[in-house]
Backbone as CSV, one residue per row, in Angstrom:
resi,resn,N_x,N_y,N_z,CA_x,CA_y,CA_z,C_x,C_y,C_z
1,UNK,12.899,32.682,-53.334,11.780,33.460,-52.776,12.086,33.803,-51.333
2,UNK,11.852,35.231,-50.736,12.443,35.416,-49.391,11.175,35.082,-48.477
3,UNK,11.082,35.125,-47.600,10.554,34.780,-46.497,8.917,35.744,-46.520
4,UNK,9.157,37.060,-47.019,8.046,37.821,-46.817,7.660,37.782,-48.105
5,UNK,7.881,37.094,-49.159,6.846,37.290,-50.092,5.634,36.497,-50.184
6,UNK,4.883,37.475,-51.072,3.463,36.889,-50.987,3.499,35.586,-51.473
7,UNK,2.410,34.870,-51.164,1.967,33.599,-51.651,1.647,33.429,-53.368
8,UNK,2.264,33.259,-53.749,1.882,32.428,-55.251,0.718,31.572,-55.609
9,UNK,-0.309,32.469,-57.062,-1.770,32.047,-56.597,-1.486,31.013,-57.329
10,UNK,-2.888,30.236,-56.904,-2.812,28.849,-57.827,-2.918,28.610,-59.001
11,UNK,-1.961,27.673,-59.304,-1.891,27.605,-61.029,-3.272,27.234,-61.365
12,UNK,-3.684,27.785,-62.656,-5.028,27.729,-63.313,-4.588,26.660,-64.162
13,UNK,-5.499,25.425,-64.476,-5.593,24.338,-65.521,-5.214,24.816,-66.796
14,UNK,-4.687,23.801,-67.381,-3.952,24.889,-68.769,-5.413,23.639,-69.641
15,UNK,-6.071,24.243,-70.119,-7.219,23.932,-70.922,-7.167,25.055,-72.866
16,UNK,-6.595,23.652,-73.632,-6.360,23.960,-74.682,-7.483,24.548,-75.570
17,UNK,-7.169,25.403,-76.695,-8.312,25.868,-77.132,-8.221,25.270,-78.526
18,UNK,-7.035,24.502,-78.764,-7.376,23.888,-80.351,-8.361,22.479,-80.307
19,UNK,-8.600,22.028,-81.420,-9.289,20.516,-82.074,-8.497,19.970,-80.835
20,UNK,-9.166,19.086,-80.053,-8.916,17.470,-79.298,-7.693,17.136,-79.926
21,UNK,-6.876,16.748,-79.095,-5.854,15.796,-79.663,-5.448,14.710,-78.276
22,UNK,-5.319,14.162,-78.179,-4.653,13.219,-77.197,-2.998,13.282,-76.667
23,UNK,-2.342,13.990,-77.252,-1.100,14.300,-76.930,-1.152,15.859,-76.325
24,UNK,-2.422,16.352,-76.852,-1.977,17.952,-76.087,-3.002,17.997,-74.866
25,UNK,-3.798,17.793,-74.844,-5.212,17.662,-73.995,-5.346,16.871,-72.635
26,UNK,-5.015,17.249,-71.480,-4.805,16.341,-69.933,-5.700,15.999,-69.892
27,UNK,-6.649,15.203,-69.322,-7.275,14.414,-69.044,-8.026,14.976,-68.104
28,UNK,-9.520,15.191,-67.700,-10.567,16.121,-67.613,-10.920,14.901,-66.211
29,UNK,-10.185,14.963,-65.724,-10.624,14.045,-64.289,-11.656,14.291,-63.532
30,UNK,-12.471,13.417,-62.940,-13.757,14.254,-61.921,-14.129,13.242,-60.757
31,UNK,-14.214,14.256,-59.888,-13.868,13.499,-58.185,-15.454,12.760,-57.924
32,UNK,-16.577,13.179,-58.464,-18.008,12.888,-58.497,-18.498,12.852,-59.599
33,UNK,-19.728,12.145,-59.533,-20.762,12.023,-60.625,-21.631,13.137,-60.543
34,UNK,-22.252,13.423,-61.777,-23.168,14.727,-61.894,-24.601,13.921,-62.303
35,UNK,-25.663,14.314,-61.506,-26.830,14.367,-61.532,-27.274,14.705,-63.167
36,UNK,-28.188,14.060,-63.793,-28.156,14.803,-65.046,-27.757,14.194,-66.440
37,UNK,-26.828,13.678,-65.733,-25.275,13.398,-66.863,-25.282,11.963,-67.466
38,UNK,-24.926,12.157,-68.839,-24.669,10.302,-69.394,-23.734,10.592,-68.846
39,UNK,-23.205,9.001,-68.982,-21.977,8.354,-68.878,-21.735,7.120,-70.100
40,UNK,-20.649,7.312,-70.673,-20.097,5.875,-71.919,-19.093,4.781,-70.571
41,UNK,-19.701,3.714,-69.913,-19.613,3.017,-68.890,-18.551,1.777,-69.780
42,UNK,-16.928,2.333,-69.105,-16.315,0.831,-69.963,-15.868,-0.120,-68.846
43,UNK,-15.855,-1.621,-69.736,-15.946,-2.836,-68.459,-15.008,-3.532,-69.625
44,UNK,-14.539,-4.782,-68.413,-14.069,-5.361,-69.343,-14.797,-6.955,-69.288
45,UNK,-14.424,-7.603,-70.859,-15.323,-8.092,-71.244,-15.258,-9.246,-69.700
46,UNK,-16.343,-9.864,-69.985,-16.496,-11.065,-68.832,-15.244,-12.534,-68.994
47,UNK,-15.339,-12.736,-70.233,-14.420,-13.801,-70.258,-13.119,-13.562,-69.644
48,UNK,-12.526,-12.052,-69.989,-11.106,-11.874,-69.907,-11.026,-11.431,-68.297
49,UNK,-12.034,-10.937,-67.726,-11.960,-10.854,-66.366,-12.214,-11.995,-65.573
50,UNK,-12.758,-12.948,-65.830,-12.700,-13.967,-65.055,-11.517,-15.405,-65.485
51,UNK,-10.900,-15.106,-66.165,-9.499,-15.247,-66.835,-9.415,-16.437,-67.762
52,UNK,-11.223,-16.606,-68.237,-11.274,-17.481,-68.839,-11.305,-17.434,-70.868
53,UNK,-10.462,-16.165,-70.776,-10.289,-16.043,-72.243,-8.890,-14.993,-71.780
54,UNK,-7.719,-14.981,-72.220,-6.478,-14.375,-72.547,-6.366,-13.119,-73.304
55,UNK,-6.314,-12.202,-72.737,-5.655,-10.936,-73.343,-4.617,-9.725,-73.130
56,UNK,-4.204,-9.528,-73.409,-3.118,-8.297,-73.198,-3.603,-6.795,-73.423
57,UNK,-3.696,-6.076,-72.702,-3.972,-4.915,-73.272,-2.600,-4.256,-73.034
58,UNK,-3.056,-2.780,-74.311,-1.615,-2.081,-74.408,-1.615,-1.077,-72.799
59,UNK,-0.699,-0.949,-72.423,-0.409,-0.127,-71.354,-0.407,1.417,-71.201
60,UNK,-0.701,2.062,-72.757,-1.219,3.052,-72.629,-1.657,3.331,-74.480
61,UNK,-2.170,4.499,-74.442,-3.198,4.799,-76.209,-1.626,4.232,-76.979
62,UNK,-1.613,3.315,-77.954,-0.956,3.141,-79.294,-0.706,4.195,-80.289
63,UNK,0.730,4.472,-80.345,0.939,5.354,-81.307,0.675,4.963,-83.002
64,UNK,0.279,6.225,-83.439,0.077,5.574,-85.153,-0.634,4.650,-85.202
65,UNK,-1.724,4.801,-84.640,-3.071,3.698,-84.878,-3.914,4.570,-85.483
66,UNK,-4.624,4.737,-86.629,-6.281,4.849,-87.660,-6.786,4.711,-86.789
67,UNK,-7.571,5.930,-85.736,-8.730,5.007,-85.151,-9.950,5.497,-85.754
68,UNK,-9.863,6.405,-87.028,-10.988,6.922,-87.667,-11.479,5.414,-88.016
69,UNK,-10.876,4.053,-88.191,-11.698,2.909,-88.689,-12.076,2.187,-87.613
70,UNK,-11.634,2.670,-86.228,-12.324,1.308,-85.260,-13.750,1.197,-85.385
71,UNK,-14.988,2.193,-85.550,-15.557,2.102,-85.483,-16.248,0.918,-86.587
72,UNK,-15.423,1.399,-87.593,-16.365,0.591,-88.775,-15.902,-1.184,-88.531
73,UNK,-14.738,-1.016,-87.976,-13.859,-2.436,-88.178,-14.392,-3.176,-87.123
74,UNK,-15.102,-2.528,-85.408,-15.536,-3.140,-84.687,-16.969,-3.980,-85.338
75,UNK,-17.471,-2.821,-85.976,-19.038,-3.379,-86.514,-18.865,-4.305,-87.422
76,UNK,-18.158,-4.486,-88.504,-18.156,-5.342,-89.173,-17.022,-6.568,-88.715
77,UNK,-16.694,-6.836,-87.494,-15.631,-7.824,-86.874,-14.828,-7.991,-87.075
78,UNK,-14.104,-7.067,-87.766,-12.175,-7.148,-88.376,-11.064,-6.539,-86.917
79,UNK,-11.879,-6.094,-85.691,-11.192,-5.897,-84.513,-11.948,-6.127,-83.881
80,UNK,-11.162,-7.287,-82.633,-12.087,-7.665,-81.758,-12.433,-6.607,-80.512
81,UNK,-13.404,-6.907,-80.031,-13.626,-6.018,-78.658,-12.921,-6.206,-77.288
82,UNK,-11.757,-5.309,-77.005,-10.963,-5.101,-76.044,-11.905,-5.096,-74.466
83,UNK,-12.684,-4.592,-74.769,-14.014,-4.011,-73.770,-15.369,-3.420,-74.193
84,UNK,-15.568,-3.586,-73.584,-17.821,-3.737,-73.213,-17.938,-2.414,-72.815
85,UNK,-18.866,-1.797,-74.072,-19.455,-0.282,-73.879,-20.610,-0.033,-73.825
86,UNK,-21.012,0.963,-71.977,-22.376,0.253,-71.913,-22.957,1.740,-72.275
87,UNK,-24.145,2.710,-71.891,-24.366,3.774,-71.565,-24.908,3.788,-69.996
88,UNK,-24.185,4.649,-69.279,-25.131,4.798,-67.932,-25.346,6.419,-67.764
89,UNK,-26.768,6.320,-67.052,-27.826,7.328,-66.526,-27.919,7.781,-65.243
90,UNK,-26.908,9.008,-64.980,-26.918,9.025,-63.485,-27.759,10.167,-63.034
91,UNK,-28.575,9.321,-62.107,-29.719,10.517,-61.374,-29.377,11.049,-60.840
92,UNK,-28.821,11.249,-59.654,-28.387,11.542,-58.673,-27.556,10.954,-57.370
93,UNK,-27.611,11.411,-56.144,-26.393,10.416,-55.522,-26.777,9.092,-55.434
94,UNK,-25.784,8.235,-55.894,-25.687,6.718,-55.936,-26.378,6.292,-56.463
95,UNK,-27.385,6.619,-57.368,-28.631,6.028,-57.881,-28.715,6.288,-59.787
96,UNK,-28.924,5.157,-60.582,-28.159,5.682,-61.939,-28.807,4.429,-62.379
97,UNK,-29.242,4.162,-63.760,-29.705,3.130,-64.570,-28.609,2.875,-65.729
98,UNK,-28.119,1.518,-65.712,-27.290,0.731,-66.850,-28.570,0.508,-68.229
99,UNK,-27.888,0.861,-69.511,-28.375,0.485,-70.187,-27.413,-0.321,-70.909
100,UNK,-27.558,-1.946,-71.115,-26.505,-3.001,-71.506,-26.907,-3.518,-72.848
101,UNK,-25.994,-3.899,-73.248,-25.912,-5.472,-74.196,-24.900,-6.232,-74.068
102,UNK,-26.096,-7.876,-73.652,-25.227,-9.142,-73.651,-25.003,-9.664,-74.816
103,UNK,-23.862,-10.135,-74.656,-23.815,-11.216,-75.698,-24.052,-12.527,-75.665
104,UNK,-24.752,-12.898,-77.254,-25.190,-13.682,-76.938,-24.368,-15.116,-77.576
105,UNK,-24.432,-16.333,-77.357,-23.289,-17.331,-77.648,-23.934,-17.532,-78.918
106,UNK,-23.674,-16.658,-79.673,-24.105,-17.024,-81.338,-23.115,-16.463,-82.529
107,UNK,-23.219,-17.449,-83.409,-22.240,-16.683,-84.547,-23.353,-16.403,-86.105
108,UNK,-23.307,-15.366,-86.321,-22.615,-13.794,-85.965,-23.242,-13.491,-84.874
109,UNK,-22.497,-12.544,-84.203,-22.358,-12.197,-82.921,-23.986,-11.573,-82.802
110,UNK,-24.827,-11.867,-81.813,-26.134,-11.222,-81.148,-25.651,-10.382,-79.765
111,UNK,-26.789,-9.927,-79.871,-27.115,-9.315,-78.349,-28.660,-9.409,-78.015
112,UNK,-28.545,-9.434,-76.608,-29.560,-8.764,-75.909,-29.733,-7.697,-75.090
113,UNK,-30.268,-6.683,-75.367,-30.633,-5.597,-74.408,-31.506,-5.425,-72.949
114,UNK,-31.064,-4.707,-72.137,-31.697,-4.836,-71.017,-31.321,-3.328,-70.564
115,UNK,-32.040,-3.025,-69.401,-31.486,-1.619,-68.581,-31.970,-2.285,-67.467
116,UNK,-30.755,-1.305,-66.491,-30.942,-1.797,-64.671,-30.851,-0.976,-64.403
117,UNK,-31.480,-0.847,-62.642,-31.183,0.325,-61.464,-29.893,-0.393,-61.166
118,UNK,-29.338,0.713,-61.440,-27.648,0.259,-60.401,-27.716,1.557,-59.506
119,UNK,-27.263,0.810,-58.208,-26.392,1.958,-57.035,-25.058,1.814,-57.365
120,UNK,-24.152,2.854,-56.442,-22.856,2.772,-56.207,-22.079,2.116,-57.763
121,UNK,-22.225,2.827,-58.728,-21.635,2.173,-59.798,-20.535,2.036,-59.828
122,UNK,-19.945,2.868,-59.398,-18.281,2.963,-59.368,-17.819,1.608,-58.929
123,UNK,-18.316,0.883,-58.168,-17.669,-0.002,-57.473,-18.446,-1.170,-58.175
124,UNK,-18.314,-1.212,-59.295,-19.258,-2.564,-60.037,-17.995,-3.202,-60.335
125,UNK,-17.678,-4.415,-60.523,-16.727,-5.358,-60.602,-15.905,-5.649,-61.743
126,UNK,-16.341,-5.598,-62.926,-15.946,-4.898,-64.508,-15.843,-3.819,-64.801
127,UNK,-16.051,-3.154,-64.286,-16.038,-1.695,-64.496,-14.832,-1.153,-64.517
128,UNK,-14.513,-0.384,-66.004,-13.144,0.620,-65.688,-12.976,1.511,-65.351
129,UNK,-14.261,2.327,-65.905,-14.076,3.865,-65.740,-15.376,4.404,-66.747
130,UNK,-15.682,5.835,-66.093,-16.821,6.212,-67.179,-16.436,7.500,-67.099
131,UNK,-16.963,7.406,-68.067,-16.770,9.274,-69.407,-17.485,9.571,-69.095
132,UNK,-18.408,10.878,-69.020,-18.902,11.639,-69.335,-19.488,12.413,-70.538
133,UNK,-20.200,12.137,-71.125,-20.427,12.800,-72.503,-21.919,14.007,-72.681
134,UNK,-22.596,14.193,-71.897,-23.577,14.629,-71.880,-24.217,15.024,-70.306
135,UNK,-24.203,16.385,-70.268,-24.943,16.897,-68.967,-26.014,18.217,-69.165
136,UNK,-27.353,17.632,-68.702,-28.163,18.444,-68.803,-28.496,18.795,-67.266
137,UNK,-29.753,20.206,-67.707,-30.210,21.230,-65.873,-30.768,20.179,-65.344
138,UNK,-30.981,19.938,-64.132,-32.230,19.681,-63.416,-33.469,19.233,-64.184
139,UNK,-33.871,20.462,-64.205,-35.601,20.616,-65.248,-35.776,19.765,-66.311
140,UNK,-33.988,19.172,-67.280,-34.474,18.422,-68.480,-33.998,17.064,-68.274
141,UNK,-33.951,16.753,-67.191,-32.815,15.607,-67.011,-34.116,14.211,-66.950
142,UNK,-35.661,14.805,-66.521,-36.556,13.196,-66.923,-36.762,13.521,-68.026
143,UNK,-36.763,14.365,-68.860,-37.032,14.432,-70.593,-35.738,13.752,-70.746
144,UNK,-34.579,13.708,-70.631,-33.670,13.355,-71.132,-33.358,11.825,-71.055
145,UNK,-34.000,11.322,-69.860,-34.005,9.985,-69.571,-35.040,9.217,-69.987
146,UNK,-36.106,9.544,-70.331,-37.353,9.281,-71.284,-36.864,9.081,-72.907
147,UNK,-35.828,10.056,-73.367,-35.189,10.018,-74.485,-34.293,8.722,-74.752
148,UNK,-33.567,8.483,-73.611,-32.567,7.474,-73.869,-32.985,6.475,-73.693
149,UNK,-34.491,5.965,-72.478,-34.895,5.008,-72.479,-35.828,4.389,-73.787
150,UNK,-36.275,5.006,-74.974,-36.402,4.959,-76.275,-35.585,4.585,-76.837
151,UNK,-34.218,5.459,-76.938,-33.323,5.416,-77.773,-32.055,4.295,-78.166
152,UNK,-31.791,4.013,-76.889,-31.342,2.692,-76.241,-32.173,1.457,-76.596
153,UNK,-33.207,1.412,-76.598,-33.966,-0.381,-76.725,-34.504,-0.028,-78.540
154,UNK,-34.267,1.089,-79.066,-34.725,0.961,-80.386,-33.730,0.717,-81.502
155,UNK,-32.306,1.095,-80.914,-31.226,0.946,-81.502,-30.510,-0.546,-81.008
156,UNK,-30.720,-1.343,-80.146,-30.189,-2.248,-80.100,-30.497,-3.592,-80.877
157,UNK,-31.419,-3.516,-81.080,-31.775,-4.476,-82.457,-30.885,-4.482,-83.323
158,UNK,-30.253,-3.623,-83.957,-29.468,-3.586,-85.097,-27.921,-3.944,-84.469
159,UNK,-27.509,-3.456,-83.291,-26.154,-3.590,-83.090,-25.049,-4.931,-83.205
160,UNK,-24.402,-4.047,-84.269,-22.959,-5.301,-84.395,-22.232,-5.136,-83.155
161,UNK,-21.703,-4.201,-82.589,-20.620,-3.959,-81.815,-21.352,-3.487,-80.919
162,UNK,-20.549,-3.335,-79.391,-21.113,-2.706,-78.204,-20.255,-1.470,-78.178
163,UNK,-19.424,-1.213,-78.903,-18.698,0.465,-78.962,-19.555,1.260,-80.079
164,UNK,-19.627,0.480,-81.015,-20.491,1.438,-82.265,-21.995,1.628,-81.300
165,UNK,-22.811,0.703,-80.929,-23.753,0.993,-80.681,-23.698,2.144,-79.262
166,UNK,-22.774,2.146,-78.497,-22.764,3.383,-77.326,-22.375,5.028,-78.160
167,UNK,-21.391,4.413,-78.930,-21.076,5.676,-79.553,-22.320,6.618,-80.170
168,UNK,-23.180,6.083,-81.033,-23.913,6.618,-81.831,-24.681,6.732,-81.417
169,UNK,-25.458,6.443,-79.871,-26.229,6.491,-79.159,-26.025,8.142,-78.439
170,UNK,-24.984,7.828,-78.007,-24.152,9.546,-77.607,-24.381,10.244,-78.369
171,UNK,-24.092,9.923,-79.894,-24.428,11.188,-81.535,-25.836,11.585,-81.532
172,UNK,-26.787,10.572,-81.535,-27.940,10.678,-81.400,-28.148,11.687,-80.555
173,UNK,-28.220,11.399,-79.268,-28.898,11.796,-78.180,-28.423,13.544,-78.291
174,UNK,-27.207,13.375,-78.484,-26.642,15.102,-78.649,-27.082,16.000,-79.881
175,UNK,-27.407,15.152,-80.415,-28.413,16.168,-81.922,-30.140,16.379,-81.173
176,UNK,-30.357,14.869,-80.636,-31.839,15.840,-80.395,-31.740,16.574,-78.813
177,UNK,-30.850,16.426,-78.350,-30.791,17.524,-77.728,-30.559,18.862,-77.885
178,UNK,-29.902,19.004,-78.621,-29.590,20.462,-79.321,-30.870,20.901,-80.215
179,UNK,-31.605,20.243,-81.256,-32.438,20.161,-81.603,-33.956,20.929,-80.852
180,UNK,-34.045,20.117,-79.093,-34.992,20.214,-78.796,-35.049,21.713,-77.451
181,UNK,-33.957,21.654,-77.514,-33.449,22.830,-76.414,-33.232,24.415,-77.216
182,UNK,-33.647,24.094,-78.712,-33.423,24.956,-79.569,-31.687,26.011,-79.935
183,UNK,-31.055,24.781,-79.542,-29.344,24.992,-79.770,-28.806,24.914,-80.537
184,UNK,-28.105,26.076,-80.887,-26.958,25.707,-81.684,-26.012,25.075,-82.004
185,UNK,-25.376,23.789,-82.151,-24.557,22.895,-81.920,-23.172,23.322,-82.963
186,UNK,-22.626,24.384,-82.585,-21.280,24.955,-83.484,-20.236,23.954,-83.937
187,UNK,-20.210,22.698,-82.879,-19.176,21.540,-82.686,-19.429,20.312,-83.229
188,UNK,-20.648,20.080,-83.570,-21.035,18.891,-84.184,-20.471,18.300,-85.717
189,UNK,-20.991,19.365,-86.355,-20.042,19.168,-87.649,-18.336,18.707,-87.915
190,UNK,-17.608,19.383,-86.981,-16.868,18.865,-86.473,-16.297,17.898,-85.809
191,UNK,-16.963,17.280,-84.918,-16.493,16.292,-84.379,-16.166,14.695,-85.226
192,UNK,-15.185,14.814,-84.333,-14.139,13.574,-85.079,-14.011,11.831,-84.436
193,UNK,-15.164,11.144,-84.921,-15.183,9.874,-84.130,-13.488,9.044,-83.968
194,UNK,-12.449,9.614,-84.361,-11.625,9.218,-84.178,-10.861,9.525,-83.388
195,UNK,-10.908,10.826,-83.081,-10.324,11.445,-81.839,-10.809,11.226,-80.829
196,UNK,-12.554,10.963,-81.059,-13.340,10.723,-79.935,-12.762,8.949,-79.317
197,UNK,-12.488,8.365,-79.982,-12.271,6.853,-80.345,-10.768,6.845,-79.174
198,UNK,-9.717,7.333,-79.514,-8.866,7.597,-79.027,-8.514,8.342,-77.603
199,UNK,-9.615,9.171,-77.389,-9.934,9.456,-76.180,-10.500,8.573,-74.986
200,UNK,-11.022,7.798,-75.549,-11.660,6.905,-74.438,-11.008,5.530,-74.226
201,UNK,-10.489,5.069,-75.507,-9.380,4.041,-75.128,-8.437,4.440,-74.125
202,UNK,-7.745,5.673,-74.673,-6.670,5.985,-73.723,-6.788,6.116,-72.320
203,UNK,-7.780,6.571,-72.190,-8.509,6.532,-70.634,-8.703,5.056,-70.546
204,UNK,-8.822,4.231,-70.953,-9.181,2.896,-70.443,-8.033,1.930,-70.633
205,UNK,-7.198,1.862,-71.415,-5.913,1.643,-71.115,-4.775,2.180,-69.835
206,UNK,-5.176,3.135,-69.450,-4.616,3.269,-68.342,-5.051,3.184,-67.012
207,UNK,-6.273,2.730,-67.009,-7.019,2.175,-65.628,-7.586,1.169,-65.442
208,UNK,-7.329,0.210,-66.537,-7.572,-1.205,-66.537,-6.125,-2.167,-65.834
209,UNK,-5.484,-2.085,-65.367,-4.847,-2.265,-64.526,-5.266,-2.588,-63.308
210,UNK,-5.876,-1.070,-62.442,-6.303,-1.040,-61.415,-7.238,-1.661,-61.352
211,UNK,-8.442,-1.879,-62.750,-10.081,-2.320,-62.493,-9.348,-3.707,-62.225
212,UNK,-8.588,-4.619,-63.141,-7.850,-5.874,-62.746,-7.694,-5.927,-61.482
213,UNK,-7.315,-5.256,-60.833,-6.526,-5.524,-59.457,-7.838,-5.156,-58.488
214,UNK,-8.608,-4.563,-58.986,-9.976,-4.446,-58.169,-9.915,-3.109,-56.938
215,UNK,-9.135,-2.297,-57.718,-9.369,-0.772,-56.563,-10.525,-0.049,-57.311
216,UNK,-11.393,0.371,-55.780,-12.407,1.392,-55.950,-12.095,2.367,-55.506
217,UNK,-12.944,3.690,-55.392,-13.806,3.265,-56.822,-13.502,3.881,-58.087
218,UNK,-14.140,3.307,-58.698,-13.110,3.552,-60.397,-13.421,5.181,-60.425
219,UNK,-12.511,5.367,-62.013,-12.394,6.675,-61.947,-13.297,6.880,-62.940
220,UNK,-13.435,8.149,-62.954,-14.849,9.662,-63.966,-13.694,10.382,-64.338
221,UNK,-13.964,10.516,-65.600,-13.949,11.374,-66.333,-14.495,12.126,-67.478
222,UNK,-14.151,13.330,-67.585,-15.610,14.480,-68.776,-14.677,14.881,-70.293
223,UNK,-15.626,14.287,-71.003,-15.135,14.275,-72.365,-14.927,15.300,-73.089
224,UNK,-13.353,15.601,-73.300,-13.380,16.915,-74.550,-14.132,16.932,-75.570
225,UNK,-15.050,15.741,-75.971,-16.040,16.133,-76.484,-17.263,15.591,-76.890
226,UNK,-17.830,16.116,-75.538,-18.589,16.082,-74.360,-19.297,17.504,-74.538
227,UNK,-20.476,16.960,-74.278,-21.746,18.780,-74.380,-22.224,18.668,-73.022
228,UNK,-22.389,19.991,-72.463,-23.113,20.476,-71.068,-24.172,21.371,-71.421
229,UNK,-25.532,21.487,-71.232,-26.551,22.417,-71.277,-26.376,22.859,-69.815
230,UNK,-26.441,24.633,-70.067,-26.475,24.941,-68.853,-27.420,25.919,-68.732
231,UNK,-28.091,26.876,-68.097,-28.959,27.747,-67.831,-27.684,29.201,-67.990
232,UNK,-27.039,29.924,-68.824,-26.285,31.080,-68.409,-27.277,32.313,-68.641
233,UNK,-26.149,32.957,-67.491,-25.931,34.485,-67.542,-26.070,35.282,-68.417
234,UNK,-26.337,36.467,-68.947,-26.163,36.980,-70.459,-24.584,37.420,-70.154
235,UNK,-23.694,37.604,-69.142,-22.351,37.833,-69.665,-21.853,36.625,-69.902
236,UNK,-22.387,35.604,-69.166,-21.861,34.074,-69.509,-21.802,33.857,-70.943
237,UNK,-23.479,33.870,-72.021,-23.803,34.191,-73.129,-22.432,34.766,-74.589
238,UNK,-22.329,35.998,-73.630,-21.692,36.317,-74.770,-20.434,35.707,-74.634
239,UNK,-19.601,35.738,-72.823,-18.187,35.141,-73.425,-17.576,33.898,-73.746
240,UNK,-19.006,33.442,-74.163,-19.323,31.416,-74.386,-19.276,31.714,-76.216
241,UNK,-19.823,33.094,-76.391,-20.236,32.862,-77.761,-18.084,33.594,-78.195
242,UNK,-18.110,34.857,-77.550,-16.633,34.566,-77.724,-15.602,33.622,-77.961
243,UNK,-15.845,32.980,-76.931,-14.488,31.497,-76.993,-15.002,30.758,-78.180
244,UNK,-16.289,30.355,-78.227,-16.726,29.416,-80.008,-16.255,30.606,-81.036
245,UNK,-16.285,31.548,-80.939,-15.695,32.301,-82.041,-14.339,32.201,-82.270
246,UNK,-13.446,31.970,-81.530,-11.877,31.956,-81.480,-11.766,30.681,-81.605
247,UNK,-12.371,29.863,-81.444,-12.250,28.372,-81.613,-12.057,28.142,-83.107
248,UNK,-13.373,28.693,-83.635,-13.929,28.129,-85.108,-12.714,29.003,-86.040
249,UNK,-12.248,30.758,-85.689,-11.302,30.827,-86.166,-10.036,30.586,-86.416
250,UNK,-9.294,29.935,-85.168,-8.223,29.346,-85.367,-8.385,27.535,-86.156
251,UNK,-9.278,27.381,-86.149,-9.790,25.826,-86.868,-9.870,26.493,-88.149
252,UNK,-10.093,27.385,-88.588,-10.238,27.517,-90.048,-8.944,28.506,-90.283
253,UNK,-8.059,29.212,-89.561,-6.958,29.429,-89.885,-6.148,28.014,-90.006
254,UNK,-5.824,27.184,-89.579,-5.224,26.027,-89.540,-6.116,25.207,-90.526
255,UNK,-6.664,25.134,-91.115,-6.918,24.697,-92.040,-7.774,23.311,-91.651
256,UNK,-7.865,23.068,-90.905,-8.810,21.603,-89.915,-9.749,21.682,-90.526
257,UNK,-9.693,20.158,-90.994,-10.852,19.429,-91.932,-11.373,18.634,-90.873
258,UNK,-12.596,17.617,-90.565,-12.830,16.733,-90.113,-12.379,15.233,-91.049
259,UNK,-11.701,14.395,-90.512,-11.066,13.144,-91.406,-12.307,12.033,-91.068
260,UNK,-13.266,12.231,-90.441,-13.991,11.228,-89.928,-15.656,11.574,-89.424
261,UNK,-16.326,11.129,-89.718,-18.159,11.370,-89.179,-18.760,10.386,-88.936
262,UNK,-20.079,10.793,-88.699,-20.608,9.774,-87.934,-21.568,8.780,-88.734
263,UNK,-21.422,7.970,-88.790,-22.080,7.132,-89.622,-23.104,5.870,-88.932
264,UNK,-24.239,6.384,-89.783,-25.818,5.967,-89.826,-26.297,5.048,-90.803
């Protein structure tokens, strides 16, 4: 390049347009929390952080792992829990409610449910990292927290696992949201708890390291699949309804089945 040429604009994010995969898909990093927004909050468990139970985790996502069965295998106890999946509720700056389950010293495994005001979450002491799975406007965000504060203490009664129960809490909450916002949810049918499964390990396999070693503050990240309600534009409108159109056709040129759903 000689001396007088122009500046070279900035590379644009290469953001894939096929099905989620974990080998093609970078990692949706985010420097802040959004007002609005769940979060799937992973920690690691208490025993293994205070080093009074032994574990190894893998150093990054496992190749040729089924994770279309973690879900079922966590709930029914044929894989143990690597880490503690909580849901958190972030209001706004620094200010956000944990919704938890403890465990309780019983066999078969109990819980108890609780929700807290947490500040400054990032810097909570178990904490690995949180996803993103859900962001609503302004205007719906105390309907939305009214929703989860229901949804959360009515579903924890039943929970085997603390991943099944965050997960399906997320499924939930994203149907009656779509539901109540009068949305179309083009992606739902689709979605693949196994890819989803694989997405969030992998993110937590690679920053459980650091949560070990205790650097803040942990990292955010927004889930490929992950829903945003937003207020658009009518050109926004249509070239939103564009891209779901090229989506759903190259998914049905390729022949993409869903291998996995959500189960109730």
């Amino acid at each position: 390049m000689s001396r007088d040429s122009p500046p070279l604009p900035d590379a644009t994010p290469y953001k894939p347009t096929t099905i989620f995969d974990p080998d093609t898909h970078p990692r949706q990093m985010e420097q802040d929390l959004l007002p609005g927004s769940l979060y799937i909050a992973i920690s690691i468990p208490l025993p293994i952080f205070q080093g009074r139970a032994t574990h190894t985790y893998a150093p990054s996502l496992p190749k040729g792992v089924h994770y279309a069965n973690y879900e079922l295998g966590t709930a029914y106890g044929e894989y143990g829990e690597e880490f503690h999946w909580d849901l958190y509720w972030h209001r706004g700056p620094g200010v956000g409610k944990m919704y938890r389950l403890r465990q309780l010293s019983r066999q078969p495994v109990e819980y108890e449910y609780d929700s807290v005001q947490v500040q400054d979450v990032r810097r909570l002491a178990q904490l690995v990292g949180l996803v993103r799975v859900i962001h609503v406007p302004e205007h719906v965000a105390p309907y939305m927290e009214r929703y989860l504060d229901w949804l959360a203490a009515a579903s924890a009664p039943h929970a085997r696992r603390t991943y099944v129960w965050a997960a399906m809490a997320y499924g939930r909450a994203r149907r009656h949201l779509a539901r109540t916002q009068g949305i179309t949810d083009h992606t739902f049918n689709q979605f693949d708890i196994g890819r989803f499964t694989a997405e969030l390990l992998g993110f937590a396999y690679d920053n459980v390291p650091a949560a070990m070693a205790g650097a803040v503050p942990r990292p955010v990240m927004q889930s490929w699949l992950g829903v945003s309600v937003l207020m658009l534009s009518n050109d926004d409108v249509v070239a939103t309804r564009r891209a779901r159109d090229e989506l759903m056709r190259k998914a049905k040129e390729s022949g993409y089945q869903p291998t996995t759903c959500w189960y109730e």
